[in-house]
Short mmCIF file of C-alpha atoms in Angstrom, two decimals:
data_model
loop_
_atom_site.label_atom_id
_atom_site.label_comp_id
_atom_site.label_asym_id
_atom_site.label_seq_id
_atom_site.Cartn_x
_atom_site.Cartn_y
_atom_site.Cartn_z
CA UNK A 1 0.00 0.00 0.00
CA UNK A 2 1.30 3.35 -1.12
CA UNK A 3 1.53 5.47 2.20
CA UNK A 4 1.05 8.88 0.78
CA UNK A 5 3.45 10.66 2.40
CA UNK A 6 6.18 11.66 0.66
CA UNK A 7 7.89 15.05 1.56
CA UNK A 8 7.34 17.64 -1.17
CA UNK A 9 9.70 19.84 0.09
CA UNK A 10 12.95 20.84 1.73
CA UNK A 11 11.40 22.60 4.95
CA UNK A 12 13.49 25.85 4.28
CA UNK A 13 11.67 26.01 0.65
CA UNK A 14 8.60 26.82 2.67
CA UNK A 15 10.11 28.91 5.31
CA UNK A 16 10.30 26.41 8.12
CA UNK A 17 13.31 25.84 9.88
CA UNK A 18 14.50 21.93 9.52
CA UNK A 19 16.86 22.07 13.18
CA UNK A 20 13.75 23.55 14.99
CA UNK A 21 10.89 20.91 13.61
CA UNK A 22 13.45 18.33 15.44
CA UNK A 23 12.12 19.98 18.39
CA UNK A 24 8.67 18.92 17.67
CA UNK A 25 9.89 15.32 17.57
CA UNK A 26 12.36 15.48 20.25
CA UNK A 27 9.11 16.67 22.73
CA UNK A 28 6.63 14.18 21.34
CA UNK A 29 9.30 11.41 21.37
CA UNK A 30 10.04 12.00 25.17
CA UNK A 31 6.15 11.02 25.84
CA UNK A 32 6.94 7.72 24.08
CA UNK A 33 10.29 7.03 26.16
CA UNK A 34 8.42 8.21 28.83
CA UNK A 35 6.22 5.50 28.71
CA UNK A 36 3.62 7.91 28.43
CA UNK A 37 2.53 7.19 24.65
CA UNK A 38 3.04 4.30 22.62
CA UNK A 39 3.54 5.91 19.26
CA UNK A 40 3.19 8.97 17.10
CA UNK A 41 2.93 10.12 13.55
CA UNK A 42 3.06 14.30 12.58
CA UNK A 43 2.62 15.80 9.66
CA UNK A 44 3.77 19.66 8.87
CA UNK A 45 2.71 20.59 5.92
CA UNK A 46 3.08 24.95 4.25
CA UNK A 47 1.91 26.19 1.13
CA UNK A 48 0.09 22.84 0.17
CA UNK A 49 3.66 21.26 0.18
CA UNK A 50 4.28 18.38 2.90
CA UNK A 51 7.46 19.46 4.91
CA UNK A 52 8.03 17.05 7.68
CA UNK A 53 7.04 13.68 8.58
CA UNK A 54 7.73 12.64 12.19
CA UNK A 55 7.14 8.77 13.69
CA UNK A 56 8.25 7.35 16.58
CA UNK A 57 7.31 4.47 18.62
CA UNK A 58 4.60 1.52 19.00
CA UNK A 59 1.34 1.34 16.67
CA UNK A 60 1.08 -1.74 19.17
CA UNK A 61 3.43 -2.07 21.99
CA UNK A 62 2.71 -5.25 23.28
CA UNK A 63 3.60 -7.17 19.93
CA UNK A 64 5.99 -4.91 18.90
CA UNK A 65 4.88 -3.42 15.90
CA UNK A 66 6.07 0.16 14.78
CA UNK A 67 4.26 3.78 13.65
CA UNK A 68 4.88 3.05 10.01
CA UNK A 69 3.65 5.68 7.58
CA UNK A 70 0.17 3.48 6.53
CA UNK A 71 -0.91 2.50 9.94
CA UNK A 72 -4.65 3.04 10.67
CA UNK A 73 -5.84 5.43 13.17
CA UNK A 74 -9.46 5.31 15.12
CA UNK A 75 -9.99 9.33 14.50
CA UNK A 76 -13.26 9.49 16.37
CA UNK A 77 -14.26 13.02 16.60
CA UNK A 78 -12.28 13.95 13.61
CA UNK A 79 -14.64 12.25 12.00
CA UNK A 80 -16.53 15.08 12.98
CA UNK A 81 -15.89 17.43 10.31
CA UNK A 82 -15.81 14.94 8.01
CA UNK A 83 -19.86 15.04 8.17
CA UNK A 84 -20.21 18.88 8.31
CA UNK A 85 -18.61 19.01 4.92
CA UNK A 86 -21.24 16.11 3.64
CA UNK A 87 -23.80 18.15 5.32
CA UNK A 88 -22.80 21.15 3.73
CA UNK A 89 -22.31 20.21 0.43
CA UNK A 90 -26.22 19.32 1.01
CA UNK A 91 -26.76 22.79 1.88
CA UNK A 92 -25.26 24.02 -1.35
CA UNK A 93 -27.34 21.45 -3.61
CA UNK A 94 -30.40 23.43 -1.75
CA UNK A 95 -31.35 20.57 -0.29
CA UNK A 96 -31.99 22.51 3.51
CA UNK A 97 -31.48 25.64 4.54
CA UNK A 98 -28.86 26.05 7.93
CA UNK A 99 -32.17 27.12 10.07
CA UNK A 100 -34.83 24.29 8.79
CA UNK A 101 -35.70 22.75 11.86
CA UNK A 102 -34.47 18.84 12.08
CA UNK A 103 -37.89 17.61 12.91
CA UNK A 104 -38.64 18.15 9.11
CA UNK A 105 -36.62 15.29 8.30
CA UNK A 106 -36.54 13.39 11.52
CA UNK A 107 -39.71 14.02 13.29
CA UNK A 108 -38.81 12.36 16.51
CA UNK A 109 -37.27 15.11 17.63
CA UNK A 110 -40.23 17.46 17.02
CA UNK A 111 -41.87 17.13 20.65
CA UNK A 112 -38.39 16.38 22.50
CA UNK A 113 -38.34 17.98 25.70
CA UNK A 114 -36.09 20.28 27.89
CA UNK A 115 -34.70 19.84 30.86
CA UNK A 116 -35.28 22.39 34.08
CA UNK A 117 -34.66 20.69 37.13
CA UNK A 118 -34.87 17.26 38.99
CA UNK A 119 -32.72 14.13 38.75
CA UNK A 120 -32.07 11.55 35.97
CA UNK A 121 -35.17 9.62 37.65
CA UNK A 122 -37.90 12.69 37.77
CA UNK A 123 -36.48 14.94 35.44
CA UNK A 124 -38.62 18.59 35.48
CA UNK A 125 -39.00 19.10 31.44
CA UNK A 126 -40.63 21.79 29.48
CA UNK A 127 -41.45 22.03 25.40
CA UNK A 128 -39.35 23.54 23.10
CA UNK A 129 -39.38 27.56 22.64
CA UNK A 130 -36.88 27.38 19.58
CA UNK A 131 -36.84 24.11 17.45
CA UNK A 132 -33.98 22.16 17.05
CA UNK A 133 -32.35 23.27 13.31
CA UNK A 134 -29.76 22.03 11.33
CA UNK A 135 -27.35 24.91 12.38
CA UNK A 136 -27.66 23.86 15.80
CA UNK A 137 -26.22 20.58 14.74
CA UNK A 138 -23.36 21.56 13.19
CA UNK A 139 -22.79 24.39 15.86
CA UNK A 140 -22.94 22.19 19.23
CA UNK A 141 -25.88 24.61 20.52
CA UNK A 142 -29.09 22.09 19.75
CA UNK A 143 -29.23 20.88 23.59
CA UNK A 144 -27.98 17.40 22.74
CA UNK A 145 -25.45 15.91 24.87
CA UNK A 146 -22.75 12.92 25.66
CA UNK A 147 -23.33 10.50 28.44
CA UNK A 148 -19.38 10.35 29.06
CA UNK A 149 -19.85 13.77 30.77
CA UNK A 150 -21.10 12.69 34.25
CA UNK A 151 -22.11 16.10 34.76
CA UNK A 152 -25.76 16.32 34.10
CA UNK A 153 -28.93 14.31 35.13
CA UNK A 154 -29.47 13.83 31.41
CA UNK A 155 -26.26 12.49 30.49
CA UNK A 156 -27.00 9.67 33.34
CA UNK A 157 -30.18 9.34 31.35
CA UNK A 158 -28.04 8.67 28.25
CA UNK A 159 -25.56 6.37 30.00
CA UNK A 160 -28.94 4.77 31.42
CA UNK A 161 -29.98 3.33 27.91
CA UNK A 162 -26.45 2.31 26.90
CA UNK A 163 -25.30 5.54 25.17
CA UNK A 164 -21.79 6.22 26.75
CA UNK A 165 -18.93 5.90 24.44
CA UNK A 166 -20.79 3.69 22.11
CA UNK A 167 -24.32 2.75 21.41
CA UNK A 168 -26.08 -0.60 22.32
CA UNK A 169 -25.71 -3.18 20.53
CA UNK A 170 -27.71 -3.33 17.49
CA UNK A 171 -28.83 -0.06 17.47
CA UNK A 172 -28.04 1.91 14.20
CA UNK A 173 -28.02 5.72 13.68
CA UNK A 174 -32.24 6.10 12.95
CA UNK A 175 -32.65 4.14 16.14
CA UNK A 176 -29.74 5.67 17.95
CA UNK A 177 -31.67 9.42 17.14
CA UNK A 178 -35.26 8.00 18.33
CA UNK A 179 -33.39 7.10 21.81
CA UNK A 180 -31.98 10.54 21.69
CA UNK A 181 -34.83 11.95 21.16
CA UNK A 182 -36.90 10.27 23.83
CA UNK A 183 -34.90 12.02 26.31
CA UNK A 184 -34.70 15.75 27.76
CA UNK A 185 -31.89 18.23 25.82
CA UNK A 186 -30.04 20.20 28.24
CA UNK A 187 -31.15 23.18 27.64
CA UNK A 188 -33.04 25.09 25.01
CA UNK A 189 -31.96 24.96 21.34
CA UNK A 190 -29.48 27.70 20.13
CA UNK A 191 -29.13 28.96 24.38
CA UNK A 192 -25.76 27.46 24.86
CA UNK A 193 -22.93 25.28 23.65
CA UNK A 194 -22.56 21.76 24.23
CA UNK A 195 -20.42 18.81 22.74
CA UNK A 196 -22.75 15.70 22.13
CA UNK A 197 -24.15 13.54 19.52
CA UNK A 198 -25.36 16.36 17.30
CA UNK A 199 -22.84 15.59 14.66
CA UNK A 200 -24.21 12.52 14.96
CA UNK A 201 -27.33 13.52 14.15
CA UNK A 202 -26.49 15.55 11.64
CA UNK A 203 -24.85 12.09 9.99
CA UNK A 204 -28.57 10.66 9.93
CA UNK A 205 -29.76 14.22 8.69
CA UNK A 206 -27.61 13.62 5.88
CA UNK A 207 -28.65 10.03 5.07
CA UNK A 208 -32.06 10.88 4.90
CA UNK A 209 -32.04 14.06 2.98
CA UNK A 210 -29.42 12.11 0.62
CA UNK A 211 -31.12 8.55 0.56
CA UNK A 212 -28.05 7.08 1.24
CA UNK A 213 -26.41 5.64 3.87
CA UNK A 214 -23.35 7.41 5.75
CA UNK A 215 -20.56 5.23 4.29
CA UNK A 216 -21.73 5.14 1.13
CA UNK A 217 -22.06 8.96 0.84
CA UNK A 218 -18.80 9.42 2.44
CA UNK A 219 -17.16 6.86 0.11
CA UNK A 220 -18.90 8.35 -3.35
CA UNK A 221 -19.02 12.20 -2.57
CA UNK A 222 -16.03 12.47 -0.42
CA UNK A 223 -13.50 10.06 -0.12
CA UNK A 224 -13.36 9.18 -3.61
CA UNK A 225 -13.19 12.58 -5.23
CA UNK A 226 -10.50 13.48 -2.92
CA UNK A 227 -8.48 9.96 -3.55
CA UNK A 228 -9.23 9.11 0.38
CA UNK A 229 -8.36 4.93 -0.25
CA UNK A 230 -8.02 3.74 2.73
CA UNK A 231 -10.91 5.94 4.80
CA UNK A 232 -14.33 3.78 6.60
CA UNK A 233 -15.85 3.06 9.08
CA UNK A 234 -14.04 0.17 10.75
CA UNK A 235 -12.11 -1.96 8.78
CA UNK A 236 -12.98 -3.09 5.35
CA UNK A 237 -13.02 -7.37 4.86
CA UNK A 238 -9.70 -7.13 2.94
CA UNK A 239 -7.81 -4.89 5.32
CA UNK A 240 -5.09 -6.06 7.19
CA UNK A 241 -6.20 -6.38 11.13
CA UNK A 242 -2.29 -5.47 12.16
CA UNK A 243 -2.27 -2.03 9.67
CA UNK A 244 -4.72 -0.96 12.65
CA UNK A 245 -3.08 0.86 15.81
CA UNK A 246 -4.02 -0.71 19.30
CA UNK A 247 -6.09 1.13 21.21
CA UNK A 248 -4.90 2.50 24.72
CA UNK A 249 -6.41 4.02 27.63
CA UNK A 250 -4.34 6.35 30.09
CA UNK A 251 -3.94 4.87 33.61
CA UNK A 252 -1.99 6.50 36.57
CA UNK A 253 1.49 5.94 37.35
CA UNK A 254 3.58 4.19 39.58
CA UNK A 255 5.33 6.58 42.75
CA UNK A 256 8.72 7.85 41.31
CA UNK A 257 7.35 7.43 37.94
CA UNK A 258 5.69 9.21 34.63
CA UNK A 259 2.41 10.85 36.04
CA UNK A 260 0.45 8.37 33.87
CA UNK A 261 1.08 5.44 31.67
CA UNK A 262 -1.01 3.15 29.67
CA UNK A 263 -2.60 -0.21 29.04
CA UNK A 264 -4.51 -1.39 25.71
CA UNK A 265 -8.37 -1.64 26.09
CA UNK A 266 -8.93 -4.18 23.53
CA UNK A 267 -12.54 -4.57 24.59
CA UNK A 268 -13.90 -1.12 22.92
CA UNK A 269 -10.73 -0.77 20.41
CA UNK A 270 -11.80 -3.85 18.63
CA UNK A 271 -14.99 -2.48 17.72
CA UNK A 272 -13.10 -0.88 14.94
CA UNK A 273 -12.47 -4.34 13.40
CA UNK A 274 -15.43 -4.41 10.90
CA UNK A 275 -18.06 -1.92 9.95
CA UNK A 276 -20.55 -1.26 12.61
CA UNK A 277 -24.19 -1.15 13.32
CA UNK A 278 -24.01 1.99 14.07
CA UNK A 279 -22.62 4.66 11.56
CA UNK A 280 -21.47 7.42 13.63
CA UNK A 281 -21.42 10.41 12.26
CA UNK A 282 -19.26 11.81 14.90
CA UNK A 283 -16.78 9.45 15.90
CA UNK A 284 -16.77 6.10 13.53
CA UNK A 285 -13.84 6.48 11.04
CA UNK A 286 -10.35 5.11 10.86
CA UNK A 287 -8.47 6.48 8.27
CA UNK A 288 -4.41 7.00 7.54
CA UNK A 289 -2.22 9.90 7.89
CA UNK A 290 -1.94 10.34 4.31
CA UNK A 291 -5.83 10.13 3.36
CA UNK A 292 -6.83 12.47 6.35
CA UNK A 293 -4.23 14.98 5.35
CA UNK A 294 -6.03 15.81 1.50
CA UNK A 295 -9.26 16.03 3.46
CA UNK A 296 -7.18 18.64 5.31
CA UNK A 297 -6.09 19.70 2.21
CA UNK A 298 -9.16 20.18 0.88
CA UNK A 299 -10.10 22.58 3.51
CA UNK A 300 -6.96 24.86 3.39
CA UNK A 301 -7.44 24.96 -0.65
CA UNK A 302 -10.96 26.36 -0.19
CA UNK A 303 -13.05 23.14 -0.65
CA UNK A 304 -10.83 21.69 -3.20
CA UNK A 305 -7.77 18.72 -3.72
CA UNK A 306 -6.70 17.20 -6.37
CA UNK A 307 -8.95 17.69 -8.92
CA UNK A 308 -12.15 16.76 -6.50
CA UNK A 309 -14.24 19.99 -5.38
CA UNK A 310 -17.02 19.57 -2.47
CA UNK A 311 -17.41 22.82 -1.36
CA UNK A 312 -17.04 26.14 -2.71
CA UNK A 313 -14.71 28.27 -0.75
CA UNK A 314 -17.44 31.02 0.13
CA UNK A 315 -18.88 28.06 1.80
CA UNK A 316 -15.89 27.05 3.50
CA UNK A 317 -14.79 30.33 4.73
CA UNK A 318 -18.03 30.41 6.42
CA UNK A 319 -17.98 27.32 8.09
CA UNK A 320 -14.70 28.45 9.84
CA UNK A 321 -15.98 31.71 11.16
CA UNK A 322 -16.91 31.60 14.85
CA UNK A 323 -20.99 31.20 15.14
CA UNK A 324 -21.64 31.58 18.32
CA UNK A 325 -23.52 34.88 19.43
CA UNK A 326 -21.63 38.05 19.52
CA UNK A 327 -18.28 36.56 18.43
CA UNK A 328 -18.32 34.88 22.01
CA UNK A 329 -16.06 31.88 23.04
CA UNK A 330 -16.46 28.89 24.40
CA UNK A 331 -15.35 29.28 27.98
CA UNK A 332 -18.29 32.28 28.06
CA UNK A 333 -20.74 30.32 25.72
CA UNK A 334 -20.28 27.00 26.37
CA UNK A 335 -20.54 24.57 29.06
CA UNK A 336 -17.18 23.61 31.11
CA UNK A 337 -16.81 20.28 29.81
CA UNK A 338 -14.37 17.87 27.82
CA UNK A 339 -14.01 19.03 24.52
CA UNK A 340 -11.29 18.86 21.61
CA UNK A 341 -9.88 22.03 22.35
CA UNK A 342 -9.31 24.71 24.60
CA UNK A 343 -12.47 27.24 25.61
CA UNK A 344 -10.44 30.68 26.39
CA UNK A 345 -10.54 32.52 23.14
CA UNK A 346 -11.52 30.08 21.24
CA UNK A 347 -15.02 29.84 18.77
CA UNK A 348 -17.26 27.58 17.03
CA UNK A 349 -18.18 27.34 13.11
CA UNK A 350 -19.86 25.20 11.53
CA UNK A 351 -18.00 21.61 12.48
CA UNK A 352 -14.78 23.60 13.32
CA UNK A 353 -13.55 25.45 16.09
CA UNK A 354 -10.81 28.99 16.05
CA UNK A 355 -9.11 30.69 17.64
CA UNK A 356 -10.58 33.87 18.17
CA UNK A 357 -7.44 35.95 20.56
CA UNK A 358 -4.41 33.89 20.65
CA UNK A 359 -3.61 36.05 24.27
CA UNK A 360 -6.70 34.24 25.81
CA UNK A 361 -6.27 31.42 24.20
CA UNK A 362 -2.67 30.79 25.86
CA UNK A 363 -0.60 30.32 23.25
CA UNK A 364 1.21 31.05 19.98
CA UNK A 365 -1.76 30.69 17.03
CA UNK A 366 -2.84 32.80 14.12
CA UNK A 367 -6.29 34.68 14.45
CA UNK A 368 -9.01 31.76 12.41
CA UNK A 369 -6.48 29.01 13.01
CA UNK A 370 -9.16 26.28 13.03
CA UNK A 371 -8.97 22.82 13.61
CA UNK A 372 -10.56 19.54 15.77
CA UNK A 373 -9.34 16.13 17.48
CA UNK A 374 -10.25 13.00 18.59
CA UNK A 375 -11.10 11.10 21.82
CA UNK A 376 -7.39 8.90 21.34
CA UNK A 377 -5.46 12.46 21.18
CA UNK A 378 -5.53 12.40 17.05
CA UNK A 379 -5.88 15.96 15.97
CA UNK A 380 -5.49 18.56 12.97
CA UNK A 381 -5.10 22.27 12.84
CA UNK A 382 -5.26 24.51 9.50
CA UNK A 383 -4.02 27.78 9.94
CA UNK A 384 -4.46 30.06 6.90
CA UNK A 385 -2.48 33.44 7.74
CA UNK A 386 0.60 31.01 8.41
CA UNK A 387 -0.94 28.69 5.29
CA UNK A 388 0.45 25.58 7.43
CA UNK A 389 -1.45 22.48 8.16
CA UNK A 390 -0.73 19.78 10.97
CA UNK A 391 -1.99 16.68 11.91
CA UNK A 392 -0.96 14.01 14.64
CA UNK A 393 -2.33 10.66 15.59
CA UNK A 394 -1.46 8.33 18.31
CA UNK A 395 -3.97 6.21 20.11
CA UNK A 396 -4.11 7.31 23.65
CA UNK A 397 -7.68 7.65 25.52
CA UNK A 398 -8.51 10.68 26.70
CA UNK A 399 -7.72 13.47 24.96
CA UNK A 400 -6.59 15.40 27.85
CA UNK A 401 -4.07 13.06 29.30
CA UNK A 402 -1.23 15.49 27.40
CA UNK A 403 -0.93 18.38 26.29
CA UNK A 404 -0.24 17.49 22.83
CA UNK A 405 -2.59 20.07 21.16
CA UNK A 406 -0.65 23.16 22.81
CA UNK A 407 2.53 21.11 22.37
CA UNK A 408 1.98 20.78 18.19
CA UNK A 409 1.25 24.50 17.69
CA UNK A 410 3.94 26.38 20.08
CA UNK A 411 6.59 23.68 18.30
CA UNK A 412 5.20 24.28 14.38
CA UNK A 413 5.00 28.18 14.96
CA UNK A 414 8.60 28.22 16.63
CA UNK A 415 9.85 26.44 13.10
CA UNK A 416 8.20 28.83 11.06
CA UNK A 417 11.08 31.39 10.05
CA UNK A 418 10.16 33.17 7.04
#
């Protein structure tokens, strides 16, 4: 199998300094000898011209099999945009408008309640005032939530019928969205942001307005335009089992030693051995370094790559523009919970988050750099003043073990030299 990712470039070509991208190896490597990681790929890519390739480590520790340039990656939430584009490219066939409430396709959630008071038992509800619409999906404001959270009597109501970090067994994504819908939202629609299932949602928006099913829309009107081969959800019947990273889950360390380490949970990272019931639209893909970066690609060229347009770029451009109201963030906005990025100075689009003030947000970053990650510490950035794009994948559960994210931008923006 052709990996993909062959350098385009001498880094000084592109005005990034070879010596300093070292660094950004050097720091991720230390997690890995650490014994705080198993194994990581990065990509730095400027000017649509792939720079640096760094790979270290254990795709799967245990049997001693490297990071090679084709492994497989669970992406989860990464998957994420991946469905706003198919939504969007929807939007620009006419197909919706962004405020057409949801129930117009999937009625279910027509007379879903909202949540006031009480416990998971005798929740306190009351109806609607502003109906669920599609830009609520694709904005994280629709009042949908994850059970993972623990921090809200519905979320123990979504843990309660099996929705935690998976769905029950069986279930597919029209099911999955009655359940959903059976259940309070945390607040009104469009009042606040939340991350939950509404990309998920929005993935079995998209089947029914298309007709087709997730994977097959994803494989005709987006993977295959943009030459995405080796993209699905779970392994395909003729893909090799080993090409797929083991998945780990952080666990704390011993006295005198790393602050955490790891141990594989097979149990949950072997669901990602065939396709699933379940097509989720927000978490379901694996996919390889090289395929993920020309969906990247895509995004930094304006909603093109390689010959294969989905998007115009007016489109684009206003996907990646913060939505919430009055230019707020997501630390005012939102709801202090796990998410894929930071909440001090930093918006929400349309599938994407920004940064809004790079002071607030904490670090070095361009104004608009936008990006999202995964739940096993994969993530992406694309920042277009700096026209550099980055993406990393390992396979370490949660997200917020290390600071990887803050790690990848102050270490790309100290290379950048001209």
């Amino acid at each position: 199998m052709a990996s993909g990712l062959t350098l385009d470039t001498d880094p000084a070509e592109v005005g990034l300094d070879a010596g300093r991208l070292e660094r950004l190896d050097r720091r991720l490597a230390r997690w890995v000898d650490d014994g705080q990681l198993p194994g990581f790929l990065v990509t730095v890519s400027r000017h649509g011209r792939l720079a640096h390739v760094g790979r270290y480590g254990s795709r799967d520790v245990e049997n001693g099999l490297p990071v090679e340039e084709d492994t497989r990656w669970r992406i989860f939430s990464m998957t994420k945009p991946v469905t706003s584009v198919a939504a969007m490219m929807l939007y620009e066939e006419g197909a919706f408008e962004l405020t057409d409430p949801i129930a117009k396709w999937l009625p279910e959630f027509a007379e879903t309640r909202v949540y006031v008071a009480g416990s998971a038992q005798k929740p306190v509800t009351q109806p609607q005032v502003e109906p669920i619409r599609v830009r609520h999906l694709l904005t994280h404001t629709s009042g949908l939530t994850y059970g993972f959270h623990h921090a809200h009597p519905v979320d123990a109501m979504y843990r309660a019928m099996g929705h935690e970090w998976g769905t029950p067994p069986g279930v597919d994504s029209a099911e999955a969205c009655r359940q959903w819908a059976s259940v309070p939202l945390v607040f009104q629609p469009g009042s606040e942001w939340n991350y939950g299932v509404s990309t998920d949602v929005l993935g079995r928006l998209v089947e029914v307005v298309s007709g087709q099913t997730l994977d097959v829309f994803f494989a005709e009107r987006v993977f295959r335009p943009l030459g995405m081969t080796d993209t699905s959800f779970g392994l395909r019947e003729d893909d090799d089992v080993d090409s797929l990273a083991r998945l780990y889950a952080a666990v704390p360390g011993q006295p005198g030693g790393p602050a955490t380490s790891f141990a594989p949970i097979d149990a949950m990272g072997e669901a990602a051995h065939r396709k699933p019931t379940f097509l989720s639209g927000g978490g379901g893909l694996v996919s390889t370094a090289a395929d993920y970066l020309r969906f990247c690609e895509m995004l930094r060229r304006g909603g093109s790559y390689d010959g294969g347009r989905l998007l115009g770029p007016r489109t684009l451009a206003h996907m990646v523009r913060n939505h919430l109201p009055g230019n707020a963030d997501l630390e005012t906005f939102g709801r202090p919970l796990f998410a894929e990025t930071p909440l001090r100075g930093v918006g929400f689009g349309l599938g994407f988050s920004m940064v809004l003030d790079p002071a607030r947000y904490g670090g070095v970053a361009s104004v608009g750099d936008y990006s999202w990650g995964g739940a096993a510490s994969t993530a992406f950035y694309v920042d277009p003043v700096e026209d550099v794009v980055v993406s990393f994948y390992t396979q370490l559960l949660p997200s917020s073990t290390l600071p990887i994210r803050a790690y990848l931008r102050a270490l790309v923006n100290q290379s950048i030299v001209a």
